[in-house]
């Protein structure tokens, strides 16, 4: 397939006419632009077709079970200490209960101010919490994951990052047990979800733009963004691979505090420490709960623009209609 062509093979096909014929032949094998939607699929089941790619997905009605995992780490008494992450969790929890019909009994909280050792946000507990969040997932369930804490980057080892770096989050014990990388979170949270199950994710951390490895990243204009790095043949190959392997039939949406190359700010609002992104999201949704995805992204950006350089991102596991109303 054309996606498997490397620089060495491309170099051998120096004859432009031969290369063009070869590429067209492969496209005929891998893509039929007149493919019909299978008749056995539900009426609201979408089929999104691109060259070498078909993404089947079902939007969630968010009418089933609701569950949430909220993680906030202040890293007390270390050189990495933050101020507002635990407050973020408290604010998000109240918002989910008061505005989104979540029950307190269905919300798991991991913060480093709790006395119960099982509630500490260690790497083991965070991964266990993620698995439990999506366990026995069903169509039209709605799950919510929030993380406030440190994020980072490390060298990509499996060739799925155009910039050469995986994005990570830092558990409380990251110095001894390591970071959690985007590939692992995608495997746990996204890969096993059934069609029509909603997972809404918020990462208020540095370098979090694509920390869940969702392949569709949207601009404030409602269009899928093309990476500035995607001009080379190899980068386009990586993007095609990610569209094919990391799309999902589930309904996964992520808001992140900044681009991959940016940092997310600690803030002070009404005298209390908080994450800038978390505060902007809650404030914007409280003001208007019927915003479209595009409006919500723009309003969050506008809320932060005058005081912070970070640019929150919106990504998804499937193609989105950004004019639809956001819901959890």
Tab-separated table of C-alpha atoms in Angstrom:
chain	number	residue	atom	x	y	z
A	1	UNK	CA	0.000	0.000	0.000
A	2	UNK	CA	1.101	3.565	-0.595
A	3	UNK	CA	1.284	4.209	3.136
A	4	UNK	CA	4.177	1.746	3.400
A	5	UNK	CA	6.397	3.546	0.909
A	6	UNK	CA	9.603	4.763	2.523
A	7	UNK	CA	12.204	7.255	1.400
A	8	UNK	CA	14.379	4.487	-0.036
A	9	UNK	CA	11.647	3.182	-2.315
A	10	UNK	CA	10.651	6.690	-3.321
A	11	UNK	CA	14.241	7.423	-4.256
A	12	UNK	CA	14.320	4.370	-6.503
A	13	UNK	CA	11.246	5.546	-8.379
A	14	UNK	CA	12.976	8.547	-9.891
A	15	UNK	CA	11.011	8.366	-13.064
A	16	UNK	CA	8.066	10.678	-12.340
A	17	UNK	CA	5.709	8.947	-14.757
A	18	UNK	CA	6.442	5.518	-13.273
A	19	UNK	CA	5.935	6.771	-9.726
A	20	UNK	CA	2.633	8.425	-10.656
A	21	UNK	CA	1.310	5.266	-12.321
A	22	UNK	CA	2.422	3.173	-9.363
A	23	UNK	CA	0.686	5.484	-6.864
A	24	UNK	CA	-2.558	5.574	-8.858
A	25	UNK	CA	-2.619	1.805	-9.096
A	26	UNK	CA	-2.281	1.455	-5.339
A	27	UNK	CA	-4.987	4.033	-4.701
A	28	UNK	CA	-7.379	2.018	-6.864
A	29	UNK	CA	-6.715	-0.978	-4.643
A	30	UNK	CA	-7.055	0.793	-1.299
A	31	UNK	CA	-9.820	3.299	-1.914
A	32	UNK	CA	-13.146	3.404	-3.666
A	33	UNK	CA	-14.551	6.919	-3.480
A	34	UNK	CA	-17.972	5.696	-4.606
A	35	UNK	CA	-18.310	3.156	-1.799
A	36	UNK	CA	-21.856	2.985	-0.477
A	37	UNK	CA	-22.674	3.018	3.227
A	38	UNK	CA	-23.394	-0.585	4.334
A	39	UNK	CA	-27.152	-1.137	4.561
A	40	UNK	CA	-26.946	-3.033	7.850
A	41	UNK	CA	-25.633	-0.051	9.833
A	42	UNK	CA	-28.003	1.986	12.070
A	43	UNK	CA	-29.525	5.071	10.466
A	44	UNK	CA	-27.404	7.484	12.516
A	45	UNK	CA	-24.183	5.521	11.983
A	46	UNK	CA	-21.763	7.653	9.988
A	47	UNK	CA	-19.263	6.394	7.402
A	48	UNK	CA	-16.403	8.813	6.815
A	49	UNK	CA	-14.250	7.932	3.805
A	50	UNK	CA	-10.842	9.253	2.822
A	51	UNK	CA	-8.178	7.729	0.580
A	52	UNK	CA	-6.906	4.588	2.361
A	53	UNK	CA	-9.234	5.231	5.323
A	54	UNK	CA	-12.751	4.443	6.514
A	55	UNK	CA	-13.911	5.605	9.946
A	56	UNK	CA	-17.164	4.146	11.230
A	57	UNK	CA	-18.486	5.816	14.363
A	58	UNK	CA	-21.689	6.443	16.267
A	59	UNK	CA	-22.371	9.620	18.227
A	60	UNK	CA	-23.475	9.111	21.806
A	61	UNK	CA	-26.804	10.435	23.039
A	62	UNK	CA	-25.297	10.549	26.574
A	63	UNK	CA	-28.466	9.019	27.996
A	64	UNK	CA	-26.899	5.963	29.668
A	65	UNK	CA	-24.656	5.570	32.701
A	66	UNK	CA	-22.461	8.441	33.792
A	67	UNK	CA	-19.070	7.979	35.460
A	68	UNK	CA	-16.164	10.323	36.123
A	69	UNK	CA	-12.523	10.075	37.169
A	70	UNK	CA	-11.017	13.320	38.474
A	71	UNK	CA	-7.269	13.534	39.137
A	72	UNK	CA	-5.511	16.524	40.696
A	73	UNK	CA	-1.903	16.571	41.871
A	74	UNK	CA	-0.244	19.468	43.688
A	75	UNK	CA	3.010	17.524	44.321
A	76	UNK	CA	3.232	18.861	47.875
A	77	UNK	CA	6.669	19.523	49.401
A	78	UNK	CA	8.588	18.930	46.174
A	79	UNK	CA	10.358	21.209	43.725
A	80	UNK	CA	7.494	20.483	41.304
A	81	UNK	CA	4.739	21.806	43.593
A	82	UNK	CA	1.647	23.325	41.997
A	83	UNK	CA	-1.110	25.292	43.706
A	84	UNK	CA	-4.409	24.863	41.892
A	85	UNK	CA	-4.775	21.257	40.735
A	86	UNK	CA	-6.754	19.969	43.707
A	87	UNK	CA	-9.042	22.996	43.520
A	88	UNK	CA	-9.614	22.151	39.853
A	89	UNK	CA	-10.894	18.722	40.840
A	90	UNK	CA	-13.215	20.183	43.480
A	91	UNK	CA	-14.598	22.712	41.001
A	92	UNK	CA	-15.042	20.166	38.203
A	93	UNK	CA	-16.772	17.728	40.570
A	94	UNK	CA	-19.256	20.374	41.700
A	95	UNK	CA	-19.882	21.369	38.081
A	96	UNK	CA	-20.584	17.767	37.005
A	97	UNK	CA	-23.032	17.254	39.869
A	98	UNK	CA	-24.795	20.628	39.658
A	99	UNK	CA	-24.951	21.049	35.874
A	100	UNK	CA	-24.441	17.656	34.205
A	101	UNK	CA	-26.519	15.191	36.256
A	102	UNK	CA	-23.579	13.174	37.573
A	103	UNK	CA	-24.071	11.461	40.939
A	104	UNK	CA	-21.377	11.860	43.569
A	105	UNK	CA	-21.282	8.078	43.977
A	106	UNK	CA	-20.272	7.733	40.319
A	107	UNK	CA	-17.297	10.111	40.628
A	108	UNK	CA	-13.859	8.812	41.630
A	109	UNK	CA	-11.396	11.387	42.964
A	110	UNK	CA	-7.623	10.899	43.166
A	111	UNK	CA	-5.761	13.780	44.845
A	112	UNK	CA	-2.597	13.987	46.901
A	113	UNK	CA	-4.256	15.693	49.883
A	114	UNK	CA	-6.254	12.604	50.890
A	115	UNK	CA	-5.325	10.439	53.878
A	116	UNK	CA	-6.555	7.206	52.288
A	117	UNK	CA	-3.523	5.691	50.477
A	118	UNK	CA	-5.811	4.117	47.849
A	119	UNK	CA	-6.951	7.609	46.812
A	120	UNK	CA	-3.449	8.919	46.118
A	121	UNK	CA	-2.787	9.645	42.416
A	122	UNK	CA	0.108	7.226	42.000
A	123	UNK	CA	0.813	5.736	38.591
A	124	UNK	CA	-0.766	2.437	39.616
A	125	UNK	CA	-3.923	4.065	40.967
A	126	UNK	CA	-4.286	6.373	37.964
A	127	UNK	CA	-4.044	3.495	35.490
A	128	UNK	CA	-6.441	1.407	37.583
A	129	UNK	CA	-8.841	4.348	37.669
A	130	UNK	CA	-8.721	4.745	33.900
A	131	UNK	CA	-9.466	1.061	33.370
A	132	UNK	CA	-12.346	1.169	35.848
A	133	UNK	CA	-13.770	4.310	34.239
A	134	UNK	CA	-14.402	2.594	30.897
A	135	UNK	CA	-15.048	-0.949	32.169
A	136	UNK	CA	-18.239	-2.549	30.792
A	137	UNK	CA	-18.857	0.516	28.623
A	138	UNK	CA	-22.123	0.557	26.688
A	139	UNK	CA	-23.577	2.535	23.811
A	140	UNK	CA	-24.801	5.996	24.900
A	141	UNK	CA	-22.964	5.909	28.241
A	142	UNK	CA	-21.130	9.131	29.113
A	143	UNK	CA	-17.769	9.082	30.894
A	144	UNK	CA	-15.635	12.014	31.977
A	145	UNK	CA	-11.915	12.168	32.777
A	146	UNK	CA	-10.168	15.230	34.164
A	147	UNK	CA	-6.454	15.571	34.918
A	148	UNK	CA	-4.748	18.597	36.459
A	149	UNK	CA	-1.039	18.292	37.084
A	150	UNK	CA	2.295	18.228	35.333
A	151	UNK	CA	2.666	17.090	31.745
A	152	UNK	CA	5.719	16.532	29.615
A	153	UNK	CA	7.229	15.030	26.489
A	154	UNK	CA	9.652	12.217	25.786
A	155	UNK	CA	11.222	10.693	22.699
A	156	UNK	CA	8.716	8.684	20.647
A	157	UNK	CA	9.745	5.045	20.271
A	158	UNK	CA	7.071	3.663	17.945
A	159	UNK	CA	7.049	6.199	15.113
A	160	UNK	CA	3.532	7.603	15.579
A	161	UNK	CA	4.513	11.213	16.323
A	162	UNK	CA	5.338	13.657	13.538
A	163	UNK	CA	7.410	15.812	15.899
A	164	UNK	CA	9.248	12.792	17.324
A	165	UNK	CA	7.871	13.150	20.873
A	166	UNK	CA	5.204	11.356	22.898
A	167	UNK	CA	3.155	13.465	25.295
A	168	UNK	CA	2.997	12.381	28.945
A	169	UNK	CA	1.376	13.107	32.292
A	170	UNK	CA	3.161	12.923	35.643
A	171	UNK	CA	1.684	10.790	38.449
A	172	UNK	CA	2.509	11.638	42.046
A	173	UNK	CA	5.294	9.027	42.022
A	174	UNK	CA	6.658	9.742	38.541
A	175	UNK	CA	10.229	10.118	39.832
A	176	UNK	CA	10.284	6.460	40.907
A	177	UNK	CA	7.656	4.780	38.711
A	178	UNK	CA	7.738	6.906	35.576
A	179	UNK	CA	5.342	8.958	33.505
A	180	UNK	CA	2.188	7.795	31.739
A	181	UNK	CA	2.535	8.197	27.976
A	182	UNK	CA	-0.126	9.026	25.415
A	183	UNK	CA	0.049	5.614	23.722
A	184	UNK	CA	-0.810	3.816	26.967
A	185	UNK	CA	-3.727	6.121	27.750
A	186	UNK	CA	-5.103	5.707	24.235
A	187	UNK	CA	-4.902	1.928	24.566
A	188	UNK	CA	-6.764	1.947	27.893
A	189	UNK	CA	-9.323	4.689	27.337
A	190	UNK	CA	-10.108	4.659	23.623
A	191	UNK	CA	-9.303	1.330	21.996
A	192	UNK	CA	-11.881	-0.755	23.867
A	193	UNK	CA	-14.817	1.655	23.822
A	194	UNK	CA	-17.880	0.511	21.861
A	195	UNK	CA	-19.551	2.560	19.157
A	196	UNK	CA	-21.766	5.291	20.554
A	197	UNK	CA	-20.072	5.540	23.955
A	198	UNK	CA	-19.025	9.069	24.927
A	199	UNK	CA	-15.778	9.823	26.704
A	200	UNK	CA	-15.113	13.497	27.422
A	201	UNK	CA	-11.561	14.237	28.541
A	202	UNK	CA	-9.982	17.412	29.923
A	203	UNK	CA	-6.225	17.664	30.415
A	204	UNK	CA	-5.103	20.819	32.212
A	205	UNK	CA	-1.378	20.164	31.929
A	206	UNK	CA	1.649	21.241	29.942
A	207	UNK	CA	2.276	19.750	26.479
A	208	UNK	CA	-1.240	18.295	26.454
A	209	UNK	CA	-2.389	19.158	22.927
A	210	UNK	CA	-2.495	15.571	21.658
A	211	UNK	CA	-1.916	13.717	24.938
A	212	UNK	CA	-4.644	11.170	24.157
A	213	UNK	CA	-3.446	10.629	20.571
A	214	UNK	CA	-6.823	11.467	19.034
A	215	UNK	CA	-6.246	11.900	15.285
A	216	UNK	CA	-8.694	14.738	14.512
A	217	UNK	CA	-7.507	18.079	15.918
A	218	UNK	CA	-9.840	20.995	15.196
A	219	UNK	CA	-9.170	24.674	14.639
A	220	UNK	CA	-11.288	27.540	15.915
A	221	UNK	CA	-12.748	27.700	12.393
A	222	UNK	CA	-14.224	24.219	12.810
A	223	UNK	CA	-11.811	22.517	10.412
A	224	UNK	CA	-9.345	19.689	10.943
A	225	UNK	CA	-5.908	21.186	11.420
A	226	UNK	CA	-2.968	20.085	9.318
A	227	UNK	CA	0.273	20.019	11.264
A	228	UNK	CA	2.961	22.438	10.189
A	229	UNK	CA	5.240	19.403	10.239
A	230	UNK	CA	3.179	17.422	7.741
A	231	UNK	CA	4.868	18.618	4.554
A	232	UNK	CA	7.321	15.739	4.186
A	233	UNK	CA	6.476	12.349	2.748
A	234	UNK	CA	7.280	10.649	6.070
A	235	UNK	CA	5.084	13.013	8.105
A	236	UNK	CA	2.157	12.423	5.767
A	237	UNK	CA	2.700	8.685	6.151
A	238	UNK	CA	2.528	9.064	9.942
A	239	UNK	CA	-0.689	11.085	9.712
A	240	UNK	CA	-2.309	8.470	7.452
A	241	UNK	CA	-1.244	5.725	9.831
A	242	UNK	CA	-2.725	7.543	12.833
A	243	UNK	CA	-6.009	8.190	11.030
A	244	UNK	CA	-6.241	4.488	10.243
A	245	UNK	CA	-5.120	3.078	13.606
A	246	UNK	CA	-6.261	5.654	16.189
A	247	UNK	CA	-9.717	6.573	14.951
A	248	UNK	CA	-12.523	4.964	16.936
A	249	UNK	CA	-16.181	3.959	16.560
A	250	UNK	CA	-16.706	5.498	20.000
A	251	UNK	CA	-17.444	9.175	20.614
A	252	UNK	CA	-14.278	10.500	22.273
A	253	UNK	CA	-13.759	14.258	22.689
A	254	UNK	CA	-10.806	15.936	24.406
A	255	UNK	CA	-10.131	19.496	25.526
A	256	UNK	CA	-6.502	20.169	26.394
A	257	UNK	CA	-4.984	23.183	28.072
A	258	UNK	CA	-2.443	24.020	25.397
A	259	UNK	CA	-0.611	22.897	22.283
A	260	UNK	CA	1.948	20.088	22.497
A	261	UNK	CA	4.802	22.584	22.532
A	262	UNK	CA	3.207	24.921	25.115
A	263	UNK	CA	2.835	25.042	28.887
A	264	UNK	CA	-0.396	25.447	30.875
A	265	UNK	CA	-0.605	28.075	33.570
A	266	UNK	CA	-1.505	27.968	37.238
A	267	UNK	CA	-3.889	30.848	37.895
A	268	UNK	CA	-5.588	32.701	40.727
A	269	UNK	CA	-9.302	33.350	40.401
A	270	UNK	CA	-11.294	35.069	43.155
A	271	UNK	CA	-8.397	34.568	45.531
A	272	UNK	CA	-8.135	30.812	44.954
A	273	UNK	CA	-5.479	28.918	43.012
A	274	UNK	CA	-6.774	27.082	39.940
A	275	UNK	CA	-5.717	25.870	36.523
A	276	UNK	CA	-6.373	28.463	33.837
A	277	UNK	CA	-7.916	25.965	31.415
A	278	UNK	CA	-10.157	24.295	34.006
A	279	UNK	CA	-11.465	27.649	35.207
A	280	UNK	CA	-12.106	28.857	31.654
A	281	UNK	CA	-14.007	25.692	30.714
A	282	UNK	CA	-16.288	25.760	33.756
A	283	UNK	CA	-16.934	29.497	33.562
A	284	UNK	CA	-17.727	29.377	29.852
A	285	UNK	CA	-20.137	26.441	30.160
A	286	UNK	CA	-21.912	27.960	33.171
A	287	UNK	CA	-22.486	31.100	31.138
A	288	UNK	CA	-24.015	29.161	28.232
A	289	UNK	CA	-24.622	25.412	28.334
A	290	UNK	CA	-25.911	25.282	24.743
A	291	UNK	CA	-22.733	26.248	22.903
A	292	UNK	CA	-21.545	24.415	19.827
A	293	UNK	CA	-18.164	22.727	19.941
A	294	UNK	CA	-16.704	25.476	17.773
A	295	UNK	CA	-18.177	28.238	19.942
A	296	UNK	CA	-16.972	26.573	23.125
A	297	UNK	CA	-13.414	26.262	21.826
A	298	UNK	CA	-13.423	29.893	20.691
A	299	UNK	CA	-14.921	31.152	23.943
A	300	UNK	CA	-12.379	29.271	26.050
A	301	UNK	CA	-9.593	30.739	23.915
A	302	UNK	CA	-11.082	34.227	24.220
A	303	UNK	CA	-11.411	33.870	27.991
A	304	UNK	CA	-7.689	33.128	28.316
A	305	UNK	CA	-6.272	35.298	25.545
A	306	UNK	CA	-5.630	38.518	27.461
A	307	UNK	CA	-3.789	36.870	30.363
A	308	UNK	CA	-2.182	33.694	29.057
A	309	UNK	CA	-0.222	32.576	26.006
A	310	UNK	CA	-1.542	28.988	26.021
A	311	UNK	CA	-4.010	27.946	23.324
A	312	UNK	CA	-6.451	25.202	24.370
A	313	UNK	CA	-7.031	22.448	21.820
A	314	UNK	CA	-10.000	20.291	20.830
A	315	UNK	CA	-9.486	16.832	19.362
A	316	UNK	CA	-11.665	13.811	18.634
A	317	UNK	CA	-11.538	10.137	17.760
A	318	UNK	CA	-13.664	10.698	14.653
A	319	UNK	CA	-14.671	13.491	12.260
A	320	UNK	CA	-16.885	16.050	14.000
A	321	UNK	CA	-19.598	18.484	13.071
A	322	UNK	CA	-18.307	21.448	15.054
A	323	UNK	CA	-21.687	23.167	14.730
A	324	UNK	CA	-23.371	20.586	16.939
A	325	UNK	CA	-24.151	21.499	20.547
A	326	UNK	CA	-21.659	20.273	23.137
A	327	UNK	CA	-23.005	17.784	25.652
A	328	UNK	CA	-21.694	15.452	28.320
